[in-house]
């Protein structure tokens, strides 16, 4: 029996076995993923992996050849699904001659909301001081904030963000994700596509990797790291006795930029740390680096390429 779509734990977005074809090309093949209320899922994949096609299917612009998608329990494109979902495209096209306040008031009207929501929304996205300036004078970051404010009108249950931070500077990116954390904390489910792996690493709850239309893997970074079985790197600074003596006593270690480098599996880490502690003064300091998302992404996109 399927879950009650109005229950808080039920996924807001539920895609099962979705296949989309353009002629002979399978842009998506048997893709299944779900996003629950308050969850942020990052969709990663090379150019042409199928990210936009998945968004278009969720919005009801493209009809899958196989599989099923529901948005808040409703079919994509239906009135109920449209009310539940908001989409922020990569390039936000906003009329340049209108002010931020006028644009939000216009979209509020279209969505049947009070125009008075413009002021608090502009405040929320941090551009209240530019509310009465023409959008043509906004920076890219300000336009993106206004785009997000527009997407937040009507308190969507699902927010689809296509490359929301492309072209933003690091500070604006940080601000954008802080805002997103706030939005998801209030229960909105977020699906965002990105090419910037390091950026989503700590700012989303789960990661899904698409490669050539297939969903290669999904999970938390820790789950993905474990599944990839990539090694942990430990870099060791030698004590007063020197690096040569340390390397002598440490099987499997190699010199790297004045330190000893040793790699191990996650389940070997504690044993290795105990071995290092037993070396006493030979060790001055250690630095433990788990695999990052870049390593994990590289690993799984290679796998996807082979599977495709
Ligand atoms: N309307 C269409 N007609 C034919 N092929 C299409 C159409 N839309 C997308 N495709 C193809 O489907 C595949 C997936 O494209 P999609 O735009 O979903 O990728 P993407 O992951 O969003 O890429 P990017 O990161 O470059 O935006 C590509 O091979 C693309 O050429």
mmCIF file of C-alpha atoms and ligand atoms in Angstrom:
data_model
loop_
_atom_site.group_PDB
_atom_site.id
_atom_site.type_symbol
_atom_site.label_atom_id
_atom_site.label_comp_id
_atom_site.label_asym_id
_atom_site.label_seq_id
_atom_site.Cartn_x
_atom_site.Cartn_y
_atom_site.Cartn_z
ATOM 1 C CA UNK A 1 0.000 0.000 0.000
ATOM 2 C CA UNK A 2 1.430 3.445 -0.838
ATOM 3 C CA UNK A 3 2.026 6.010 1.946
ATOM 4 C CA UNK A 4 -0.474 8.771 2.663
ATOM 5 C CA UNK A 5 0.871 11.712 0.583
ATOM 6 C CA UNK A 6 -0.182 14.197 3.292
ATOM 7 C CA UNK A 7 1.670 12.410 6.109
ATOM 8 C CA UNK A 8 4.825 14.284 7.154
ATOM 9 C CA UNK A 9 7.091 11.304 6.476
ATOM 10 C CA UNK A 10 5.742 10.570 2.975
ATOM 11 C CA UNK A 11 8.043 11.706 0.178
ATOM 12 C CA UNK A 12 6.997 14.963 -1.456
ATOM 13 C CA UNK A 13 8.719 13.781 -4.619
ATOM 14 C CA UNK A 14 8.580 10.121 -5.495
ATOM 15 C CA UNK A 15 10.083 8.939 -8.798
ATOM 16 C CA UNK A 16 10.096 5.233 -9.559
ATOM 17 C CA UNK A 17 11.694 3.514 -12.509
ATOM 18 C CA UNK A 18 11.521 6.635 -14.680
ATOM 19 C CA UNK A 19 12.662 6.257 -18.275
ATOM 20 C CA UNK A 20 12.549 9.180 -20.702
ATOM 21 C CA UNK A 21 13.412 8.779 -24.366
ATOM 22 C CA UNK A 22 14.112 11.360 -27.039
ATOM 23 C CA UNK A 23 13.912 9.278 -30.221
ATOM 24 C CA UNK A 24 16.435 6.491 -29.743
ATOM 25 C CA UNK A 25 18.269 8.278 -26.909
ATOM 26 C CA UNK A 26 17.387 7.263 -23.345
ATOM 27 C CA UNK A 27 17.928 10.555 -21.474
ATOM 28 C CA UNK A 28 16.809 8.785 -18.261
ATOM 29 C CA UNK A 29 16.859 5.029 -17.672
ATOM 30 C CA UNK A 30 14.964 3.460 -14.781
ATOM 31 C CA UNK A 31 15.621 6.336 -12.352
ATOM 32 C CA UNK A 32 14.151 6.044 -8.841
ATOM 33 C CA UNK A 33 14.548 8.647 -6.125
ATOM 34 C CA UNK A 34 12.504 10.275 -3.388
ATOM 35 C CA UNK A 35 12.749 13.505 -1.392
ATOM 36 C CA UNK A 36 10.983 13.822 1.959
ATOM 37 C CA UNK A 37 9.793 17.044 3.656
ATOM 38 C CA UNK A 38 12.695 19.149 4.896
ATOM 39 C CA UNK A 39 15.269 17.100 2.999
ATOM 40 C CA UNK A 40 17.831 18.562 0.590
ATOM 41 C CA UNK A 41 18.903 16.187 -2.179
ATOM 42 C CA UNK A 42 21.737 17.213 -4.504
ATOM 43 C CA UNK A 43 21.616 15.845 -8.028
ATOM 44 C CA UNK A 44 25.082 15.590 -9.552
ATOM 45 C CA UNK A 45 26.105 14.578 -13.025
ATOM 46 C CA UNK A 46 28.189 15.598 -16.017
ATOM 47 C CA UNK A 47 26.752 17.699 -18.841
ATOM 48 C CA UNK A 48 24.048 15.661 -20.553
ATOM 49 C CA UNK A 49 23.649 13.227 -17.639
ATOM 50 C CA UNK A 50 19.886 13.866 -17.534
ATOM 51 C CA UNK A 51 19.452 16.364 -14.667
ATOM 52 C CA UNK A 52 17.304 18.862 -16.600
ATOM 53 C CA UNK A 53 15.287 16.039 -18.136
ATOM 54 C CA UNK A 54 14.455 14.798 -14.649
ATOM 55 C CA UNK A 55 13.358 18.321 -13.636
ATOM 56 C CA UNK A 56 11.216 18.616 -16.759
ATOM 57 C CA UNK A 57 9.602 15.255 -15.989
ATOM 58 C CA UNK A 58 8.856 16.352 -12.411
ATOM 59 C CA UNK A 59 7.306 19.562 -13.729
ATOM 60 C CA UNK A 60 5.196 17.612 -16.214
ATOM 61 C CA UNK A 61 6.837 19.122 -19.333
ATOM 62 C CA UNK A 62 8.184 15.743 -20.443
ATOM 63 C CA UNK A 63 6.261 12.474 -20.197
ATOM 64 C CA UNK A 64 8.233 9.371 -19.177
ATOM 65 C CA UNK A 65 8.036 6.353 -21.476
ATOM 66 C CA UNK A 66 8.063 4.149 -18.376
ATOM 67 C CA UNK A 67 7.896 4.582 -14.600
ATOM 68 C CA UNK A 68 5.905 6.923 -12.426
ATOM 69 C CA UNK A 69 6.444 10.285 -10.733
ATOM 70 C CA UNK A 70 4.298 11.809 -8.013
ATOM 71 C CA UNK A 71 4.594 15.290 -6.530
ATOM 72 C CA UNK A 72 2.787 15.567 -3.179
ATOM 73 C CA UNK A 73 0.938 12.437 -4.246
ATOM 74 C CA UNK A 74 -0.278 13.998 -7.520
ATOM 75 C CA UNK A 75 0.675 13.513 -11.174
ATOM 76 C CA UNK A 76 3.241 16.012 -12.565
ATOM 77 C CA UNK A 77 1.562 18.914 -14.304
ATOM 78 C CA UNK A 78 -1.758 18.432 -12.455
ATOM 79 C CA UNK A 79 -3.164 21.391 -10.520
ATOM 80 C CA UNK A 80 -2.266 19.763 -7.188
ATOM 81 C CA UNK A 81 1.325 19.117 -8.294
ATOM 82 C CA UNK A 82 1.684 22.647 -9.688
ATOM 83 C CA UNK A 83 0.559 24.104 -6.383
ATOM 84 C CA UNK A 84 3.110 21.975 -4.510
ATOM 85 C CA UNK A 85 6.191 22.617 -6.648
ATOM 86 C CA UNK A 86 8.295 25.683 -7.443
ATOM 87 C CA UNK A 87 11.101 25.760 -9.976
ATOM 88 C CA UNK A 88 14.111 28.073 -10.168
ATOM 89 C CA UNK A 89 15.864 27.765 -13.546
ATOM 90 C CA UNK A 90 19.600 28.333 -13.900
ATOM 91 C CA UNK A 91 19.079 31.570 -15.809
ATOM 92 C CA UNK A 92 16.395 33.570 -14.026
ATOM 93 C CA UNK A 93 14.693 35.743 -16.654
ATOM 94 C CA UNK A 94 13.088 38.700 -14.879
ATOM 95 C CA UNK A 95 11.793 41.918 -16.479
ATOM 96 C CA UNK A 96 14.604 44.448 -16.037
ATOM 97 C CA UNK A 97 12.431 47.539 -15.923
ATOM 98 C CA UNK A 98 10.360 46.397 -12.936
ATOM 99 C CA UNK A 99 11.481 46.621 -9.327
ATOM 100 C CA UNK A 100 11.983 43.594 -7.092
ATOM 101 C CA UNK A 101 8.852 44.480 -5.154
ATOM 102 C CA UNK A 102 6.753 44.833 -8.346
ATOM 103 C CA UNK A 103 7.953 41.470 -9.650
ATOM 104 C CA UNK A 104 7.131 39.632 -6.434
ATOM 105 C CA UNK A 105 3.741 41.355 -6.216
ATOM 106 C CA UNK A 106 3.026 40.276 -9.808
ATOM 107 C CA UNK A 107 3.888 36.607 -9.135
ATOM 108 C CA UNK A 108 2.005 36.686 -5.834
ATOM 109 C CA UNK A 109 -1.084 37.813 -7.758
ATOM 110 C CA UNK A 110 -0.625 34.970 -10.265
ATOM 111 C CA UNK A 111 -0.405 32.471 -7.438
ATOM 112 C CA UNK A 112 -3.462 33.909 -5.690
ATOM 113 C CA UNK A 113 -1.406 35.221 -2.771
ATOM 114 C CA UNK A 114 -1.555 38.654 -1.167
ATOM 115 C CA UNK A 115 0.822 41.207 -2.712
ATOM 116 C CA UNK A 116 1.820 42.129 0.832
ATOM 117 C CA UNK A 117 4.060 39.038 0.961
ATOM 118 C CA UNK A 118 6.616 40.858 -1.258
ATOM 119 C CA UNK A 119 8.159 42.845 1.619
ATOM 120 C CA UNK A 120 8.782 39.941 4.044
ATOM 121 C CA UNK A 121 10.074 37.752 1.212
ATOM 122 C CA UNK A 122 12.525 40.421 0.070
ATOM 123 C CA UNK A 123 13.611 40.745 3.687
ATOM 124 C CA UNK A 124 14.024 37.001 3.974
ATOM 125 C CA UNK A 125 16.320 36.737 0.950
ATOM 126 C CA UNK A 126 18.335 39.772 2.067
ATOM 127 C CA UNK A 127 17.494 42.307 -0.649
ATOM 128 C CA UNK A 128 14.888 44.421 1.155
ATOM 129 C CA UNK A 129 17.011 47.547 0.678
ATOM 130 C CA UNK A 130 16.870 47.094 -3.113
ATOM 131 C CA UNK A 131 13.102 46.437 -3.121
ATOM 132 C CA UNK A 132 12.295 49.592 -5.083
ATOM 133 C CA UNK A 133 15.226 49.493 -7.483
ATOM 134 C CA UNK A 134 14.803 48.262 -11.050
ATOM 135 C CA UNK A 135 15.984 44.682 -11.488
ATOM 136 C CA UNK A 136 18.201 45.816 -14.384
ATOM 137 C CA UNK A 137 20.479 47.370 -11.741
ATOM 138 C CA UNK A 138 20.724 44.154 -9.641
ATOM 139 C CA UNK A 139 23.887 42.064 -9.513
ATOM 140 C CA UNK A 140 23.715 38.380 -10.524
ATOM 141 C CA UNK A 141 23.600 37.378 -6.844
ATOM 142 C CA UNK A 142 20.721 39.776 -6.170
ATOM 143 C CA UNK A 143 18.786 38.463 -9.192
ATOM 144 C CA UNK A 144 19.315 34.928 -7.932
ATOM 145 C CA UNK A 145 17.998 35.921 -4.497
ATOM 146 C CA UNK A 146 14.988 37.527 -6.127
ATOM 147 C CA UNK A 147 14.473 34.337 -8.149
ATOM 148 C CA UNK A 148 14.495 32.332 -4.947
ATOM 149 C CA UNK A 149 12.053 34.747 -3.323
ATOM 150 C CA UNK A 150 9.767 34.271 -6.325
ATOM 151 C CA UNK A 151 10.094 30.492 -6.021
ATOM 152 C CA UNK A 152 9.166 30.697 -2.344
ATOM 153 C CA UNK A 153 5.836 32.422 -2.973
ATOM 154 C CA UNK A 154 3.008 30.205 -1.771
ATOM 155 C CA UNK A 155 5.258 28.100 0.497
ATOM 156 C CA UNK A 156 6.019 25.292 -1.978
ATOM 157 C CA UNK A 157 6.337 21.769 -0.621
ATOM 158 C CA UNK A 158 8.973 20.955 -3.239
ATOM 159 C CA UNK A 159 11.629 23.334 -4.521
ATOM 160 C CA UNK A 160 13.471 22.417 -7.733
ATOM 161 C CA UNK A 161 16.677 24.394 -8.202
ATOM 162 C CA UNK A 162 18.662 24.031 -11.415
ATOM 163 C CA UNK A 163 22.297 25.039 -10.798
ATOM 164 C CA UNK A 164 21.133 27.733 -8.362
ATOM 165 C CA UNK A 165 24.569 29.112 -7.524
ATOM 166 C CA UNK A 166 26.302 29.073 -10.911
ATOM 167 C CA UNK A 167 28.060 32.381 -11.419
ATOM 168 C CA UNK A 168 27.798 33.426 -7.760
ATOM 169 C CA UNK A 169 30.852 34.368 -5.708
ATOM 170 C CA UNK A 170 31.766 32.201 -2.679
ATOM 171 C CA UNK A 171 30.132 34.559 -0.147
ATOM 172 C CA UNK A 172 26.880 34.733 -2.126
ATOM 173 C CA UNK A 173 26.947 30.921 -2.445
ATOM 174 C CA UNK A 174 27.298 30.593 1.305
ATOM 175 C CA UNK A 175 24.402 33.017 1.824
ATOM 176 C CA UNK A 176 22.288 31.092 -0.669
ATOM 177 C CA UNK A 177 22.814 27.769 1.104
ATOM 178 C CA UNK A 178 22.158 29.365 4.509
ATOM 179 C CA UNK A 179 18.818 30.500 3.159
ATOM 180 C CA UNK A 180 18.122 27.079 1.754
ATOM 181 C CA UNK A 181 18.847 25.515 5.147
ATOM 182 C CA UNK A 182 16.270 27.858 6.611
ATOM 183 C CA UNK A 183 13.697 26.964 3.942
ATOM 184 C CA UNK A 184 14.224 23.207 4.358
ATOM 185 C CA UNK A 185 14.107 23.526 8.160
ATOM 186 C CA UNK A 186 10.560 24.772 7.675
ATOM 187 C CA UNK A 187 9.640 21.561 5.869
ATOM 188 C CA UNK A 188 10.201 22.285 2.180
ATOM 189 C CA UNK A 189 11.775 19.404 0.244
ATOM 190 C CA UNK A 190 14.611 20.578 -2.012
ATOM 191 C CA UNK A 191 16.043 18.936 -5.122
ATOM 192 C CA UNK A 192 18.948 20.881 -6.576
ATOM 193 C CA UNK A 193 21.318 20.172 -9.419
ATOM 194 C CA UNK A 194 24.906 21.253 -9.250
ATOM 195 C CA UNK A 195 28.285 20.792 -10.878
ATOM 196 C CA UNK A 196 30.027 22.111 -7.812
ATOM 197 C CA UNK A 197 30.747 19.048 -5.729
ATOM 198 C CA UNK A 198 32.591 20.681 -2.882
ATOM 199 C CA UNK A 199 29.720 23.122 -2.526
ATOM 200 C CA UNK A 200 26.965 20.552 -1.911
ATOM 201 C CA UNK A 201 29.197 18.275 0.164
ATOM 202 C CA UNK A 202 28.330 19.873 3.482
ATOM 203 C CA UNK A 203 25.183 21.735 2.540
ATOM 204 C CA UNK A 204 22.788 19.007 1.479
ATOM 205 C CA UNK A 205 21.462 15.920 3.260
ATOM 206 C CA UNK A 206 21.847 13.376 0.481
ATOM 207 C CA UNK A 207 23.519 13.123 -2.876
ATOM 208 C CA UNK A 208 22.352 11.335 -6.030
ATOM 209 C CA UNK A 209 24.741 10.829 -8.946
ATOM 210 C CA UNK A 210 23.390 10.542 -12.491
ATOM 211 C CA UNK A 211 25.584 9.283 -15.289
ATOM 212 C CA UNK A 212 24.384 8.832 -18.869
ATOM 213 C CA UNK A 213 20.759 8.854 -17.685
ATOM 214 C CA UNK A 214 21.262 6.243 -14.963
ATOM 215 C CA UNK A 215 21.191 6.873 -11.243
ATOM 216 C CA UNK A 216 24.502 5.341 -10.268
ATOM 217 C CA UNK A 217 24.219 5.828 -6.508
ATOM 218 C CA UNK A 218 22.408 7.861 -3.840
ATOM 219 C CA UNK A 219 22.912 8.360 -0.123
ATOM 220 C CA UNK A 220 24.702 10.545 2.398
ATOM 221 C CA UNK A 221 28.326 11.352 1.675
ATOM 222 C CA UNK A 222 29.336 8.931 4.450
ATOM 223 C CA UNK A 223 27.243 6.163 2.843
ATOM 224 C CA UNK A 224 28.659 6.923 -0.590
ATOM 225 C CA UNK A 225 32.206 6.980 0.796
ATOM 226 C CA UNK A 226 31.680 3.611 2.472
ATOM 227 C CA UNK A 227 30.110 2.134 -0.666
ATOM 228 C CA UNK A 228 33.010 3.426 -2.782
ATOM 229 C CA UNK A 229 35.489 1.860 -0.345
ATOM 230 C CA UNK A 230 37.924 4.688 -1.030
ATOM 231 C CA UNK A 231 40.925 4.944 1.272
ATOM 232 C CA UNK A 232 41.410 7.372 4.130
ATOM 233 C CA UNK A 233 44.724 9.270 4.002
ATOM 234 C CA UNK A 234 46.720 9.856 7.175
ATOM 235 C CA UNK A 235 49.623 12.293 7.018
ATOM 236 C CA UNK A 236 52.141 12.087 9.827
ATOM 237 C CA UNK A 237 54.600 14.720 10.910
ATOM 238 C CA UNK A 238 57.801 13.200 12.293
ATOM 239 C CA UNK A 239 59.105 14.021 15.769
ATOM 240 C CA UNK A 240 62.671 15.186 16.568
ATOM 241 C CA UNK A 241 64.171 11.851 15.414
ATOM 242 C CA UNK A 242 63.207 12.741 11.820
ATOM 243 C CA UNK A 243 61.164 11.465 8.885
ATOM 244 C CA UNK A 244 63.590 8.710 7.831
ATOM 245 C CA UNK A 245 63.362 7.039 11.225
ATOM 246 C CA UNK A 246 59.555 7.313 11.215
ATOM 247 C CA UNK A 247 59.278 5.807 7.713
ATOM 248 C CA UNK A 248 61.555 3.013 8.864
ATOM 249 C CA UNK A 249 59.154 2.049 11.615
ATOM 250 C CA UNK A 250 55.932 2.505 9.641
ATOM 251 C CA UNK A 251 55.176 -0.249 7.124
ATOM 252 C CA UNK A 252 53.325 0.972 4.054
ATOM 253 C CA UNK A 253 54.106 4.681 4.605
ATOM 254 C CA UNK A 254 55.604 6.821 1.835
ATOM 255 C CA UNK A 255 57.200 10.270 2.044
ATOM 256 C CA UNK A 256 55.063 13.175 0.825
ATOM 257 C CA UNK A 257 56.093 16.838 1.127
ATOM 258 C CA UNK A 258 58.143 16.334 4.298
ATOM 259 C CA UNK A 259 55.575 14.076 5.986
ATOM 260 C CA UNK A 260 54.798 10.373 5.954
ATOM 261 C CA UNK A 261 51.639 9.369 4.099
ATOM 262 C CA UNK A 262 49.761 6.191 4.819
ATOM 263 C CA UNK A 263 46.355 5.139 3.488
ATOM 264 C CA UNK A 264 43.892 2.686 4.999
ATOM 265 C CA UNK A 265 40.308 1.444 4.795
ATOM 266 C CA UNK A 266 37.738 2.950 7.202
ATOM 267 C CA UNK A 267 37.724 -0.224 9.316
ATOM 268 C CA UNK A 268 41.523 -0.092 9.675
ATOM 269 C CA UNK A 269 41.668 3.502 10.888
ATOM 270 C CA UNK A 270 41.486 2.979 14.661
ATOM 271 C CA UNK A 271 44.081 0.205 14.571
ATOM 272 C CA UNK A 272 46.418 2.431 12.601
ATOM 273 C CA UNK A 273 45.972 5.333 15.020
ATOM 274 C CA UNK A 274 46.834 2.970 17.901
ATOM 275 C CA UNK A 275 49.985 1.933 16.009
ATOM 276 C CA UNK A 276 50.927 5.596 15.554
ATOM 277 C CA UNK A 277 50.325 6.342 19.243
ATOM 278 C CA UNK A 278 52.651 3.468 20.164
ATOM 279 C CA UNK A 279 55.448 5.175 18.193
ATOM 280 C CA UNK A 280 55.620 7.832 20.916
ATOM 281 C CA UNK A 281 58.066 10.696 20.192
ATOM 282 C CA UNK A 282 58.652 9.524 16.635
ATOM 283 C CA UNK A 283 55.310 11.172 15.802
ATOM 284 C CA UNK A 284 54.780 14.923 16.288
ATOM 285 C CA UNK A 285 51.308 15.253 14.764
ATOM 286 C CA UNK A 286 48.794 13.476 12.508
ATOM 287 C CA UNK A 287 46.236 14.712 10.001
ATOM 288 C CA UNK A 288 43.393 12.380 8.958
ATOM 289 C CA UNK A 289 41.669 13.063 5.638
ATOM 290 C CA UNK A 290 38.613 10.971 4.650
ATOM 291 C CA UNK A 291 37.760 10.792 0.931
ATOM 292 C CA UNK A 292 35.973 13.948 -0.252
ATOM 293 C CA UNK A 293 32.985 14.153 -2.553
ATOM 294 C CA UNK A 294 35.298 14.867 -5.496
ATOM 295 C CA UNK A 295 36.932 11.455 -4.953
ATOM 296 C CA UNK A 296 33.571 9.752 -4.451
ATOM 297 C CA UNK A 297 32.051 11.481 -7.500
ATOM 298 C CA UNK A 298 35.045 10.539 -9.654
ATOM 299 C CA UNK A 299 34.707 6.933 -8.531
ATOM 300 C CA UNK A 300 30.970 6.620 -9.216
ATOM 301 C CA UNK A 301 30.867 8.583 -12.451
ATOM 302 C CA UNK A 302 33.540 6.241 -13.810
ATOM 303 C CA UNK A 303 31.381 3.294 -12.767
ATOM 304 C CA UNK A 304 28.345 4.900 -14.450
ATOM 305 C CA UNK A 305 30.323 5.414 -17.644
ATOM 306 C CA UNK A 306 31.197 1.719 -17.662
ATOM 307 C CA UNK A 307 27.615 0.694 -16.942
ATOM 308 C CA UNK A 308 26.253 2.898 -19.727
HETATM 309 N N1 LIG B 1 14.288 17.896 -26.284
HETATM 310 C C1 LIG B 1 15.305 17.037 -26.479
HETATM 311 N N2 LIG B 1 15.423 16.368 -27.631
HETATM 312 C C2 LIG B 1 16.436 15.491 -27.851
HETATM 313 N N3 LIG B 1 17.412 15.225 -26.942
HETATM 314 C C3 LIG B 1 17.343 15.879 -25.769
HETATM 315 C C4 LIG B 1 16.306 16.810 -25.470
HETATM 316 N N4 LIG B 1 16.515 17.304 -24.215
HETATM 317 C C5 LIG B 1 17.633 16.690 -23.752
HETATM 318 N N5 LIG B 1 18.137 15.847 -24.677
HETATM 319 C C6 LIG B 1 19.318 14.978 -24.528
HETATM 320 O O1 LIG B 1 19.121 14.220 -23.329
HETATM 321 C C7 LIG B 1 20.351 14.070 -22.634
HETATM 322 C C8 LIG B 1 20.204 14.621 -21.225
HETATM 323 O O2 LIG B 1 20.114 16.040 -21.296
HETATM 324 P P1 LIG B 1 19.871 16.965 -20.018
HETATM 325 O O3 LIG B 1 19.656 18.362 -20.537
HETATM 326 O O4 LIG B 1 18.813 16.364 -19.189
HETATM 327 O O5 LIG B 1 21.276 16.854 -19.249
HETATM 328 P P2 LIG B 1 21.832 17.702 -18.007
HETATM 329 O O6 LIG B 1 22.357 16.701 -17.054
HETATM 330 O O7 LIG B 1 20.794 18.638 -17.534
HETATM 331 O O8 LIG B 1 23.032 18.487 -18.664
HETATM 332 P P3 LIG B 1 23.685 19.938 -18.275
HETATM 333 O O9 LIG B 1 24.482 19.722 -17.032
HETATM 334 O O10 LIG B 1 24.546 20.206 -19.473
HETATM 335 O O11 LIG B 1 22.550 20.913 -18.129
HETATM 336 C C9 LIG B 1 21.402 14.782 -23.461
HETATM 337 O O12 LIG B 1 22.042 13.818 -24.292
HETATM 338 C C10 LIG B 1 20.586 15.759 -24.305
HETATM 339 O O13 LIG B 1 21.228 16.025 -25.525
#
